[in-house]
Coordinates of C-alpha atoms (C1' of nucleotides) in Angstrom, one line a residue:
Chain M
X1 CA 115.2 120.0 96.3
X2 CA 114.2 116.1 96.7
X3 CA 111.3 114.5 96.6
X4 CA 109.5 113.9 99.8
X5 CA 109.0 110.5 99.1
X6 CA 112.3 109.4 98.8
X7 CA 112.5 106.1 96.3
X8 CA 114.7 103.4 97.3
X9 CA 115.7 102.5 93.8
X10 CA 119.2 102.2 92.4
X11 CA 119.1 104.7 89.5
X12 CA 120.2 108.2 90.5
X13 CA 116.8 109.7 88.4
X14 CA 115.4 113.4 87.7
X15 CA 114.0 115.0 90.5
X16 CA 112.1 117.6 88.5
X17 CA 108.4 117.7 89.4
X18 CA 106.3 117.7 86.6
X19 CA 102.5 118.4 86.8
X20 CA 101.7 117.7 82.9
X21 CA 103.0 113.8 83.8
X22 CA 100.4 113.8 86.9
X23 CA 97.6 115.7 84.6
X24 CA 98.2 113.3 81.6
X25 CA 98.4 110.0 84.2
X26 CA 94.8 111.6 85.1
X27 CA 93.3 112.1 82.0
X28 CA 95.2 108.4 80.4
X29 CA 92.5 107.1 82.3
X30 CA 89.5 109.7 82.5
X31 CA 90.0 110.5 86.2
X32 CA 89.2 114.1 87.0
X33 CA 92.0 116.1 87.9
X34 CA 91.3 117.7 90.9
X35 CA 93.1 119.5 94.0
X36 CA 94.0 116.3 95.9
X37 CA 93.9 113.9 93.0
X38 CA 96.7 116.7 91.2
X39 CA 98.5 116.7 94.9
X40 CA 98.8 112.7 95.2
X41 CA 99.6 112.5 91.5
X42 CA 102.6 114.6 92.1
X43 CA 104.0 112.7 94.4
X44 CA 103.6 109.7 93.0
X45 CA 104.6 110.1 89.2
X46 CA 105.4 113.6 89.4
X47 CA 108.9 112.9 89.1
X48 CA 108.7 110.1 86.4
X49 CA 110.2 107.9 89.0
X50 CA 108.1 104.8 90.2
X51 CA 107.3 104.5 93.8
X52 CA 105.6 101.8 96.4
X53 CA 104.0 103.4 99.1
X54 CA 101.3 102.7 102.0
X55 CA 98.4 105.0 102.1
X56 CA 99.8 106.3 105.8
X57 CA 103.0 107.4 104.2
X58 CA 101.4 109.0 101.4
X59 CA 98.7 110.8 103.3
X60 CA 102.0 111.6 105.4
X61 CA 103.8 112.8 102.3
X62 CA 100.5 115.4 101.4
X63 CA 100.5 116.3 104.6
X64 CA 104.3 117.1 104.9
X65 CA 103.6 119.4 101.7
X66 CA 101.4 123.0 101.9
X67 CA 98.5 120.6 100.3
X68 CA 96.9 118.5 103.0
X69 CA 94.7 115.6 101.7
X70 CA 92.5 113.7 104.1
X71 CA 93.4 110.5 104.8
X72 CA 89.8 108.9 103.7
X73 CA 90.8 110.5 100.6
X74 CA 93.7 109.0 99.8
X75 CA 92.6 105.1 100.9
X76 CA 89.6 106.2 98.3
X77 CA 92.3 107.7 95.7
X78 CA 94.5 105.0 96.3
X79 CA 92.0 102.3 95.4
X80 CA 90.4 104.4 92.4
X81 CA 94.2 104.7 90.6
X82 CA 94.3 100.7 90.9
X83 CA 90.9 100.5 89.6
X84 CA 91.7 102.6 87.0
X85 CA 94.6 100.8 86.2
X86 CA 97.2 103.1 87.2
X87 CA 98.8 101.4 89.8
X88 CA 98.9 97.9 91.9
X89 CA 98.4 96.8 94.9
X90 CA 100.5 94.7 96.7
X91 CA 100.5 92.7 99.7
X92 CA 103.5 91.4 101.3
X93 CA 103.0 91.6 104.9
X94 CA 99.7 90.9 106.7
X95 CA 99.6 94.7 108.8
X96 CA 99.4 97.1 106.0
X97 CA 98.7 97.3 101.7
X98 CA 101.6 98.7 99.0
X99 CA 100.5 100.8 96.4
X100 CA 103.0 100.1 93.2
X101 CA 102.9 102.7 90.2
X102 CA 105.2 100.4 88.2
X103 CA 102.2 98.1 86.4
X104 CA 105.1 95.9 84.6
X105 CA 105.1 92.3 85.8
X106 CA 108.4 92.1 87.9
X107 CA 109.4 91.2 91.2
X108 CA 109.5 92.9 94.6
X109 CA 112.4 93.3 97.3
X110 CA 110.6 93.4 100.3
X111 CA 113.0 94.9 103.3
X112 CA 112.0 93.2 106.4
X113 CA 114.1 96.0 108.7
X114 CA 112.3 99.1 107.7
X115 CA 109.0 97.0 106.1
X116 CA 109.3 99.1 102.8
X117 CA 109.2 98.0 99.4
X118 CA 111.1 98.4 96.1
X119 CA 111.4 97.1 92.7
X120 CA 113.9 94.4 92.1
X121 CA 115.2 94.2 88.5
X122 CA 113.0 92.2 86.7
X123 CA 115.5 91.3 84.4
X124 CA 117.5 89.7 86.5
X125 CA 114.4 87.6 87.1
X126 CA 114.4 84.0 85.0
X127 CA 111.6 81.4 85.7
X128 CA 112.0 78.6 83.7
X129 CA 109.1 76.6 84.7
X130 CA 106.0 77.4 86.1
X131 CA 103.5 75.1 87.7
X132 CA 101.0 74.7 85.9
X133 CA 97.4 76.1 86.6
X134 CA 95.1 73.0 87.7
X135 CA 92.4 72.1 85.8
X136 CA 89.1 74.8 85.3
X137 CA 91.8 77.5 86.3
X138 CA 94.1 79.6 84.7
X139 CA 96.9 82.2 86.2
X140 CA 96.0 85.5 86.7
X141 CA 99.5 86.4 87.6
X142 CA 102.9 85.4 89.6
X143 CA 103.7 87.5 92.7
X144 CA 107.7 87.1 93.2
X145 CA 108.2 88.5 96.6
X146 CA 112.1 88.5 97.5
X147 CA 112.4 88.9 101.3
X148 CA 115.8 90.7 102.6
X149 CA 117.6 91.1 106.0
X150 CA 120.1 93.8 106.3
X151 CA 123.7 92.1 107.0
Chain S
X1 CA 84.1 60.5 107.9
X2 CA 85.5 63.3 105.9
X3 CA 88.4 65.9 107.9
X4 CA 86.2 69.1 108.8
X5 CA 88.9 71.1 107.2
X6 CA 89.2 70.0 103.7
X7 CA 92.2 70.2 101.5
X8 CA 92.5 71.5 98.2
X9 CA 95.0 69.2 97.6
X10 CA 95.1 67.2 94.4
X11 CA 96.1 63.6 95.6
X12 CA 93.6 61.9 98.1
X13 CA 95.8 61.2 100.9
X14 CA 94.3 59.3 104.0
X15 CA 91.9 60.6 106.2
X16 CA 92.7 58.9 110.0
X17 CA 93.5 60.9 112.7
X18 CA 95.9 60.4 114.7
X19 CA 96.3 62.0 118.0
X20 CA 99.4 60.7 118.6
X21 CA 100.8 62.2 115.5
X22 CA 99.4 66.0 117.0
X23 CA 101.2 65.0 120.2
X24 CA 104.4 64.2 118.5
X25 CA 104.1 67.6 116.6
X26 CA 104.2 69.6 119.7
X27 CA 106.3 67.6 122.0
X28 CA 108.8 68.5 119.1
X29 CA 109.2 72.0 119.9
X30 CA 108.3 71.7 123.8
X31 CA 104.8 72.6 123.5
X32 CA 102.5 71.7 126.5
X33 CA 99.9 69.9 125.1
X34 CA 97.0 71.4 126.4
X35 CA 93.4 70.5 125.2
X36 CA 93.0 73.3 122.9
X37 CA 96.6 72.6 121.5
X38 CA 95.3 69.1 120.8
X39 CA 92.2 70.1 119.1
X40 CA 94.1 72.5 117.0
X41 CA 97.0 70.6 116.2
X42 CA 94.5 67.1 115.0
X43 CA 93.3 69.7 112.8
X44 CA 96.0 71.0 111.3
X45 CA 97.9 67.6 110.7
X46 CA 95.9 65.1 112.6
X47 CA 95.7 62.9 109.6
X48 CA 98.9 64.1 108.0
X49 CA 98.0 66.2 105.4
X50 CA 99.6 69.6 105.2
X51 CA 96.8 72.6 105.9
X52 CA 96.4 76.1 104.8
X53 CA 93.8 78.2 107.2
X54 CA 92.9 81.4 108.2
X55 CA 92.3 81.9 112.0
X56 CA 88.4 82.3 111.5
X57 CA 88.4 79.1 109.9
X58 CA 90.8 77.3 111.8
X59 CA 87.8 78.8 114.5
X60 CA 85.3 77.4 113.0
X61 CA 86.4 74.0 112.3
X62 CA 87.1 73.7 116.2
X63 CA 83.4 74.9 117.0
X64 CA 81.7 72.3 114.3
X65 CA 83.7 70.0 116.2
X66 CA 82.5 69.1 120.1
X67 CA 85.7 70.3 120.7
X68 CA 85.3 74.6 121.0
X69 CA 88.5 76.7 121.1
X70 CA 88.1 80.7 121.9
X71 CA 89.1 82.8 118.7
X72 CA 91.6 84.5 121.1
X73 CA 92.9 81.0 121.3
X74 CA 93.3 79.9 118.0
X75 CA 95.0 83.2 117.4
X76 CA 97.8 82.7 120.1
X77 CA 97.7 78.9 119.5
X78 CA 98.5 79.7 115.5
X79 CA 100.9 82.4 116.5
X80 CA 102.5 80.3 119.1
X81 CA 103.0 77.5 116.3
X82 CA 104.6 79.8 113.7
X83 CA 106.9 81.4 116.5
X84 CA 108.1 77.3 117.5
X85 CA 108.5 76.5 113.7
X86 CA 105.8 74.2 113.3
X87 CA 104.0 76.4 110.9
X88 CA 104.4 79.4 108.4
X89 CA 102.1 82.6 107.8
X90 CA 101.9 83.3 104.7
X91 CA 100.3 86.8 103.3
X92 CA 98.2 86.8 99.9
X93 CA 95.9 89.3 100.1
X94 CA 95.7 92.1 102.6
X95 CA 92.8 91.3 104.8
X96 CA 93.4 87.9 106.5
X97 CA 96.6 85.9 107.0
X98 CA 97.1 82.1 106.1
X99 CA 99.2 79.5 108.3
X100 CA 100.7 76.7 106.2
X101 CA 102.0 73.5 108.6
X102 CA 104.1 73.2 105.3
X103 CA 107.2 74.3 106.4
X104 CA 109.4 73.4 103.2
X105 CA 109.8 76.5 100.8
X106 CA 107.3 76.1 98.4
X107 CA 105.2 77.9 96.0
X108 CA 101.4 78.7 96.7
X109 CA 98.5 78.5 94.4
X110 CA 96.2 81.0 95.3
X111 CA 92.3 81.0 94.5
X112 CA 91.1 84.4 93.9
X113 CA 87.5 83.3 93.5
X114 CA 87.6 81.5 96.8
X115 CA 90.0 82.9 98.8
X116 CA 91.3 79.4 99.5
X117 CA 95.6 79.0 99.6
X118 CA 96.5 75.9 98.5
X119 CA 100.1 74.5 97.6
X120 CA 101.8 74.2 94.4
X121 CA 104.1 71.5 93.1
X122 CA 107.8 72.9 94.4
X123 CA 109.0 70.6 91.6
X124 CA 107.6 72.0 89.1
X125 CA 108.7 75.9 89.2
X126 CA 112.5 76.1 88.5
X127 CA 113.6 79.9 88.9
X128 CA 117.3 80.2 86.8
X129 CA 118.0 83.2 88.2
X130 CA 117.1 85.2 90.8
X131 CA 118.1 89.4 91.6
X132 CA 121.0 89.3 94.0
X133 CA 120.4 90.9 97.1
X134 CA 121.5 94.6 97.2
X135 CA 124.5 95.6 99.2
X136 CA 123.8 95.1 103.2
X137 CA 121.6 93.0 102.4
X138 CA 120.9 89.0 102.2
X139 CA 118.0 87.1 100.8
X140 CA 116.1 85.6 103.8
X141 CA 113.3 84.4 101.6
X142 CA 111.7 84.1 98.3
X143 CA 107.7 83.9 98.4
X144 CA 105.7 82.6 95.1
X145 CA 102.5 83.2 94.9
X146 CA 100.5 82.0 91.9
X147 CA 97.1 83.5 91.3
X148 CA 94.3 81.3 89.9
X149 CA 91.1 82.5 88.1
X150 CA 88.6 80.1 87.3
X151 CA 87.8 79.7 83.7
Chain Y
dT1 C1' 73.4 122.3 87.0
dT2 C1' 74.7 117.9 88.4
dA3 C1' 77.1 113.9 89.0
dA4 C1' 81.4 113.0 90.9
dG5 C1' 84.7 113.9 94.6
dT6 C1' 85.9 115.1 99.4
dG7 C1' 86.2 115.1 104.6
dC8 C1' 84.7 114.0 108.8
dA9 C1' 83.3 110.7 112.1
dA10 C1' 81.4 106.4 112.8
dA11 C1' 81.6 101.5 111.4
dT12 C1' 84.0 97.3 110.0
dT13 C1' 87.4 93.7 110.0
dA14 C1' 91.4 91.3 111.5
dT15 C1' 94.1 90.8 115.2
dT16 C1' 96.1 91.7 119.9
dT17 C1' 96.1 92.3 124.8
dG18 C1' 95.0 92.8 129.9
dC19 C1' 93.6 90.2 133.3
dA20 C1' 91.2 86.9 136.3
dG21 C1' 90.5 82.2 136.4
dT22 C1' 92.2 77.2 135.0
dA23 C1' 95.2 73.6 134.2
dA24 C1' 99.8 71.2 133.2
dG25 C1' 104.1 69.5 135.1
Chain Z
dC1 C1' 102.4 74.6 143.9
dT2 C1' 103.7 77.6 140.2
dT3 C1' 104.0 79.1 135.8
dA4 C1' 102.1 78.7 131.5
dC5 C1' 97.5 78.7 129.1
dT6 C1' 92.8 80.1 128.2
dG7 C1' 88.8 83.0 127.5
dC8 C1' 86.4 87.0 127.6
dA9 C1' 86.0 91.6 126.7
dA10 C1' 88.2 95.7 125.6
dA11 C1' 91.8 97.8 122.8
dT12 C1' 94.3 98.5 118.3
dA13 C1' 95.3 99.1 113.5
dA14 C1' 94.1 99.3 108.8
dT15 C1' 90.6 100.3 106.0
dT16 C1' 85.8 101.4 104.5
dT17 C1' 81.5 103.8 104.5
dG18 C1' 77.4 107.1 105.3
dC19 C1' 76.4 111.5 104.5
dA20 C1' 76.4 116.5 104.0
dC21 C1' 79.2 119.7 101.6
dT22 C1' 82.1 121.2 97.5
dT23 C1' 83.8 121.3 92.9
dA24 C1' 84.9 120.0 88.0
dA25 C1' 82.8 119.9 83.6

DNA sequence: TTAAGTGCAAATTATTTGCAGTAAG
DNA sequence: CTTACTGCAAATAATTTGCACTTAA
């Protein structure tokens, strides 16, 4: 049976559904475990796989399963795992956000066709020089956003 | 007289504006130009400097000049520039977009306390290697967004 | 029991669009 | 003249929020 949120990613990975990897994401970070936090959790990290999603197509997702979850819910869920820690948010077109539950720095293929996003190996990634942060500031990060057309 | 739409920029670059120069800008790519078209475009690179802005600001700037342009306006007018290639939008954070009149490909400094996009110096980031573009597909773009926190 | 979480509907914010009037070529 | 441009107000789209109800601890 596959996941309902299909992953775009290379790897052929394990499709098992594991709710001890949701509970333990949860409780890494003191968030309470309940229905619709469990349900999102799933599918998610319930798979170990990582996954970029919109809150539309994961409210989609939950609602594609037995275990609807409003969709004021998940925007609210959404931004609580980020807050927490637990996953990113990423912005790469002006419309809509990307929720990323891969919190390693690396970059983003961004594919302009279907306007979805996956991770792009990071270690095929090599900056050799950086600007440098002006004075008084200091970087907080480096979005790499690699933009692709379909041939 | 100081440019109602101030740079970030580092270097002080001159400050005259030049309507002729906003002409030439959009007799490049057969724009009419109209009266709004002027007052955007002497903003945007009446006295040649390259300009980051959002829609509201771009707005605003028109207003605090005698010269008012509908928000509508500035809208279609910066969408209408972007579609003729004399600008770029650029997306850092979800909420509002930016529109460069930098059209070179370059990487952005962005101010997280201010909200502000300014550029960073292309020559100074040298990426060594980059992820190849998955099978189908092509690189159409690579976007660098630095984020700045202020120390 | 009690503070935190949820769902609905209404509110916000950024942006777009329909359409009647205005202006450029 | 004639088609493109503009402005207003209404429409959308994504996201947030107020508040009464529910649930985990």
């Amino acid at each position: 049976m596959a996941h309902i949120l299909s992953g775009m990613d290379s790897t052929a990975p394990q499709t098992t559904i594991d709710a001890d990897r949701s509970a333990d994401w949860l409780a890494s970070v003191d968030l309470r475990p309940t229905r619709q936090r469990m349900v999102l959790a799933n599918l998610l990290v319930g798979d170990g796989q990582d996954r970029h999603v919109t809150a539309e197509g994961l409210f989609e997702a939950a609602a594609q399963s037995d275990e609807p979850v409003s969709l004021a819910t998940v925007y609210n869920t959404l931004k609580a795992f980020c807050e927490a820690g637990l996953m990113r948010e990423i912005t790469v077109d002006g419309s809509k956000s990307y929720f990323d539950t891969n919190m390693t720095d690396h970059p983003h293929f961004y594919w302009e066709d279907t306007a979805t996003l996956t991770d792009a190996p990071s270690d095929q990634l090599e900056i050799r020089r950086l600007p440098l942060a002006p004075d008084g500031a200091e970087i907080s990060a480096v979005d790499v956003v690699i933009r692709l057309r379909r041939k």
